Short mmCIF file of C-alpha atoms in Angstrom, two decimals:
data_model
loop_
_atom_site.label_atom_id
_atom_site.label_comp_id
_atom_site.label_asym_id
_atom_site.label_seq_id
_atom_site.Cartn_x
_atom_site.Cartn_y
_atom_site.Cartn_z
CA UNK L 34 -0.07 -0.01 -0.04
CA UNK L 35 1.43 3.43 -0.99
CA UNK L 36 2.31 5.93 1.63
CA UNK L 37 -0.54 8.60 2.01
CA UNK L 38 0.66 10.39 5.12
CA UNK L 39 -0.79 10.65 8.65
CA UNK L 40 -4.42 11.64 8.88
CA UNK L 41 -5.81 14.03 11.54
CA UNK L 42 -6.92 10.78 13.59
CA UNK L 43 -3.32 9.94 14.09
CA UNK L 44 -2.63 13.25 15.70
CA UNK L 45 -5.64 13.17 17.69
CA UNK L 46 -4.50 9.72 19.10
CA UNK L 47 -1.31 11.58 20.47
CA UNK L 48 -3.47 14.41 21.81
CA UNK L 49 -5.42 11.95 23.77
CA UNK L 50 -2.14 9.97 24.85
CA UNK L 51 -0.84 13.37 26.11
CA UNK L 52 -3.93 13.82 28.35
CA UNK L 53 -4.07 10.34 29.56
CA UNK L 54 -0.79 8.43 29.25
CA UNK L 55 -1.85 5.05 30.72
CA UNK L 56 -2.12 1.49 29.90
CA UNK L 57 -5.98 1.99 30.00
CA UNK L 58 -5.83 4.50 27.17
CA UNK L 59 -3.26 2.45 25.15
CA UNK L 60 -5.35 -0.66 25.30
CA UNK L 61 -8.49 1.08 24.21
CA UNK L 62 -6.79 2.84 21.23
CA UNK L 63 -4.08 0.18 20.28
CA UNK L 64 -5.88 -0.47 16.95
CA UNK L 65 -5.68 3.23 16.07
CA UNK L 66 -1.95 3.24 16.83
CA UNK L 67 -1.45 0.38 14.63
CA UNK L 68 -3.46 1.39 11.72
CA UNK L 69 -3.26 5.33 11.91
CA UNK L 70 0.25 5.79 13.35
CA UNK L 71 2.61 2.77 12.84
CA UNK L 72 1.39 1.65 9.46
CA UNK L 73 1.93 4.99 7.67
CA UNK L 74 5.53 4.92 9.16
CA UNK L 75 6.20 1.26 7.89
CA UNK L 76 4.87 2.34 4.45
CA UNK L 77 7.14 5.46 4.48
CA UNK L 78 10.13 3.48 5.46
CA UNK L 79 9.45 0.87 2.85
CA UNK L 80 9.31 3.58 0.20
CA UNK L 81 12.33 5.21 1.23
CA UNK L 82 14.41 1.97 1.67
CA UNK L 83 15.76 1.77 -2.01
CA UNK L 84 17.61 5.04 -1.71
CA UNK L 85 18.26 5.46 2.03
CA UNK L 86 18.42 1.80 3.43
CA UNK L 87 16.30 -0.24 5.66
CA UNK L 88 14.48 1.69 8.43
CA UNK L 89 13.33 0.70 11.97
CA UNK L 90 10.56 2.07 14.15
CA UNK L 91 11.28 2.69 17.87
CA UNK L 92 9.26 1.00 20.49
CA UNK L 93 6.44 3.05 21.79
CA UNK L 94 7.36 2.39 25.51
CA UNK L 95 9.35 4.73 27.52
CA UNK L 96 12.36 3.73 29.73
CA UNK L 97 11.26 4.96 33.11
CA UNK L 98 13.82 3.33 35.22
CA UNK L 99 15.74 6.40 36.08
CA UNK L 100 13.05 8.97 35.33
CA UNK L 101 10.84 10.96 37.74
CA UNK L 102 8.14 10.92 34.97
CA UNK L 103 6.75 7.36 35.03
CA UNK L 104 4.47 7.97 32.04
CA UNK L 105 4.69 4.55 30.32
CA UNK L 106 4.27 5.72 26.52
CA UNK L 107 6.18 7.99 24.14
CA UNK L 108 3.92 10.72 22.87
CA UNK L 109 5.47 10.38 19.46
CA UNK L 110 6.44 7.53 16.89
CA UNK L 111 10.01 7.72 15.81
CA UNK L 112 12.04 5.82 13.23
CA UNK L 113 15.66 5.68 11.98
CA UNK L 114 16.60 5.32 8.39
CA UNK L 115 20.05 5.57 7.17
CA UNK L 116 21.65 8.84 8.72
CA UNK L 117 18.06 10.17 9.35
CA UNK L 118 15.68 10.25 12.17
CA UNK L 119 11.81 10.68 11.48
CA UNK L 120 9.16 11.81 14.23
CA UNK L 121 5.54 12.42 14.09
CA UNK L 122 3.61 13.59 17.31
CA UNK L 123 0.43 15.71 17.94
CA UNK L 124 2.26 18.94 16.76
CA UNK L 125 3.53 17.58 13.46
CA UNK L 126 6.59 16.19 11.61
CA UNK L 127 10.20 16.48 12.60
CA UNK L 128 13.23 15.09 10.79
CA UNK L 129 16.72 14.95 11.91
CA UNK L 130 20.22 13.77 10.73
CA UNK L 131 23.87 13.60 11.64
CA UNK L 132 25.63 12.61 14.95
CA UNK L 133 23.54 13.56 17.99
CA UNK L 134 25.90 12.43 20.78
CA UNK L 135 29.48 11.71 20.00
CA UNK L 136 31.58 9.17 21.80
CA UNK L 137 34.80 10.52 23.32
CA UNK L 138 36.97 9.18 20.39
CA UNK L 139 34.55 10.63 17.88
CA UNK L 140 34.49 13.98 19.67
CA UNK L 141 38.28 14.20 19.85
CA UNK L 142 38.38 13.59 15.95
CA UNK L 143 35.53 16.06 15.43
CA UNK L 144 37.39 18.99 17.31
CA UNK L 145 40.71 18.24 15.62
CA UNK L 146 38.98 18.44 12.23
CA UNK L 147 37.01 21.79 13.20
CA UNK L 148 40.12 23.42 14.35
CA UNK L 149 42.27 22.47 11.27
CA UNK L 150 42.01 24.91 8.42
CA UNK L 151 40.69 22.97 5.44
CA UNK L 152 38.19 20.61 7.07
CA UNK L 153 36.96 23.33 9.50
CA UNK L 154 36.48 25.83 6.60
CA UNK L 155 34.66 23.07 4.72
CA UNK L 156 32.40 22.43 7.68
CA UNK L 157 31.53 26.06 7.81
CA UNK L 158 30.47 26.11 4.33
CA UNK L 159 28.36 22.95 4.85
CA UNK L 160 26.64 24.56 7.86
CA UNK L 161 26.02 27.86 5.99
CA UNK L 162 24.48 25.98 3.09
CA UNK L 163 22.21 23.91 5.45
CA UNK L 164 20.84 27.00 7.14
CA UNK L 165 20.28 28.67 3.96
CA UNK L 166 18.24 25.63 3.01
CA UNK L 167 16.00 26.20 6.16
CA UNK L 168 17.62 23.50 8.33
CA UNK L 169 18.61 24.14 11.97
CA UNK L 170 22.15 22.97 12.80
CA UNK L 171 22.61 22.04 16.45
CA UNK L 172 24.05 19.53 18.67
CA UNK L 173 23.21 17.07 21.75
CA UNK L 174 25.02 19.50 24.24
CA UNK L 175 27.02 22.61 24.03
CA UNK L 176 29.94 23.64 26.25
CA UNK L 177 29.80 27.14 28.05
CA UNK L 178 33.36 27.76 27.05
CA UNK L 179 36.09 26.38 24.80
CA UNK L 180 36.98 22.78 25.03
CA UNK L 181 40.15 22.12 26.93
CA UNK L 182 43.26 22.82 24.61
CA UNK L 183 41.36 25.04 22.35
CA UNK L 184 41.65 28.98 22.42
CA UNK L 185 38.50 30.82 23.29
CA UNK L 186 38.90 33.13 20.43
CA UNK L 187 39.18 30.31 17.71
CA UNK L 188 37.30 31.42 14.62
CA UNK L 189 34.99 28.34 14.87
CA UNK L 190 34.64 28.28 18.45
CA UNK L 191 30.91 27.89 18.13
CA UNK L 192 31.41 24.49 16.30
CA UNK L 193 34.14 23.45 18.73
CA UNK L 194 31.66 23.77 21.66
CA UNK L 195 29.33 21.13 20.25
CA UNK L 196 29.44 17.56 21.66
CA UNK L 197 27.28 16.44 18.59
CA UNK L 198 26.25 17.80 15.42
CA UNK L 199 22.93 17.52 13.54
CA UNK L 200 20.51 19.10 11.10
CA UNK L 201 16.90 19.23 12.28
CA UNK L 202 13.64 20.64 10.83
CA UNK L 203 10.06 20.65 12.03
CA UNK L 204 6.82 21.30 10.26
CA UNK L 205 3.72 22.13 12.04
CA UNK L 206 0.68 19.85 11.31
CA UNK L 207 -1.62 20.64 8.54
CA UNK L 208 -3.51 18.96 5.80
CA UNK L 209 -0.31 18.24 3.88
CA UNK L 210 0.58 15.79 6.63
CA UNK L 211 -2.14 13.34 5.53
CA UNK L 212 -0.78 13.38 1.99
CA UNK L 213 2.30 12.13 0.20
CA UNK L 214 3.71 15.69 0.68
CA UNK L 215 5.01 14.38 3.97
CA UNK L 216 7.47 11.88 2.12
CA UNK L 217 8.57 14.75 -0.22
CA UNK L 218 9.60 16.83 2.86
CA UNK L 219 11.47 13.90 4.42
CA UNK L 220 13.31 13.21 1.14
CA UNK L 221 14.22 17.01 0.66
CA UNK L 222 15.41 17.10 4.22
CA UNK L 223 17.61 14.18 3.90
CA UNK L 224 19.14 15.38 0.51
CA UNK L 225 19.88 18.61 2.08
CA UNK L 226 21.65 17.02 5.06
CA UNK L 227 23.86 14.85 2.82
CA UNK L 228 26.81 17.26 2.92
CA UNK L 229 27.01 17.40 6.57
CA UNK L 230 26.75 13.49 6.85
CA UNK L 231 29.60 13.19 4.16
CA UNK L 232 31.77 15.45 6.20
CA UNK L 233 31.08 13.67 9.36
CA UNK L 234 31.84 10.28 7.89
CA UNK L 235 35.18 11.56 6.37
CA UNK L 236 36.43 13.37 9.33
CA UNK L 237 34.79 11.64 12.33
CA UNK L 238 33.39 8.29 11.59
CA UNK L 239 32.14 5.58 13.81
CA UNK L 240 33.38 5.13 17.35
CA UNK L 241 35.99 2.39 17.90
CA UNK L 242 35.57 2.33 21.76
CA UNK L 243 33.97 -0.72 23.39
CA UNK L 244 30.29 -0.19 23.93
CA UNK L 245 30.57 -0.68 27.68
CA UNK L 246 32.93 2.27 28.01
CA UNK L 247 30.88 4.69 25.89
#
């Protein structure tokens, strides 16, 4: 079945979940989640797979073990595909791409590349182009000052302070979200994010640290 977006009833499901985040609500509305929320995401990922790779949908359950908020369910549906992240909630569509939180070895390579002349200038150009395309460029966390070993007046100090680097864009809900236009916006975003991901792959790459130490 072709992707046709998320109908208003899907957003109403999340509105209700925000008001009553409980097992009782989930059980009463589980079929709505499966047909109105999850099924469209599955269809979208299937259509994107030939170009962007296989995707996966995150579980709807929150990990509440270390949280003061014991609400059992996420108030959004999220999925990963390639370098991208897709999210739908009561407010609309959000899409992200990049490295949200870098491991220590990745962060070291990232800062070295940002500080170096050629890759640092290249990243500045990539970020400027992404912003001109309407994308937000941000990170998981930002230091209040310069990282240790780097001057506070470095010309790329803002980029050096990031602990991760991603592109992100949100679109408020509207009639378009219930059409194939939603897929068009996801694809446009992923295309516009390619240069940043290429820079990250070339200059940062995957972590080589054991998982238990990250």
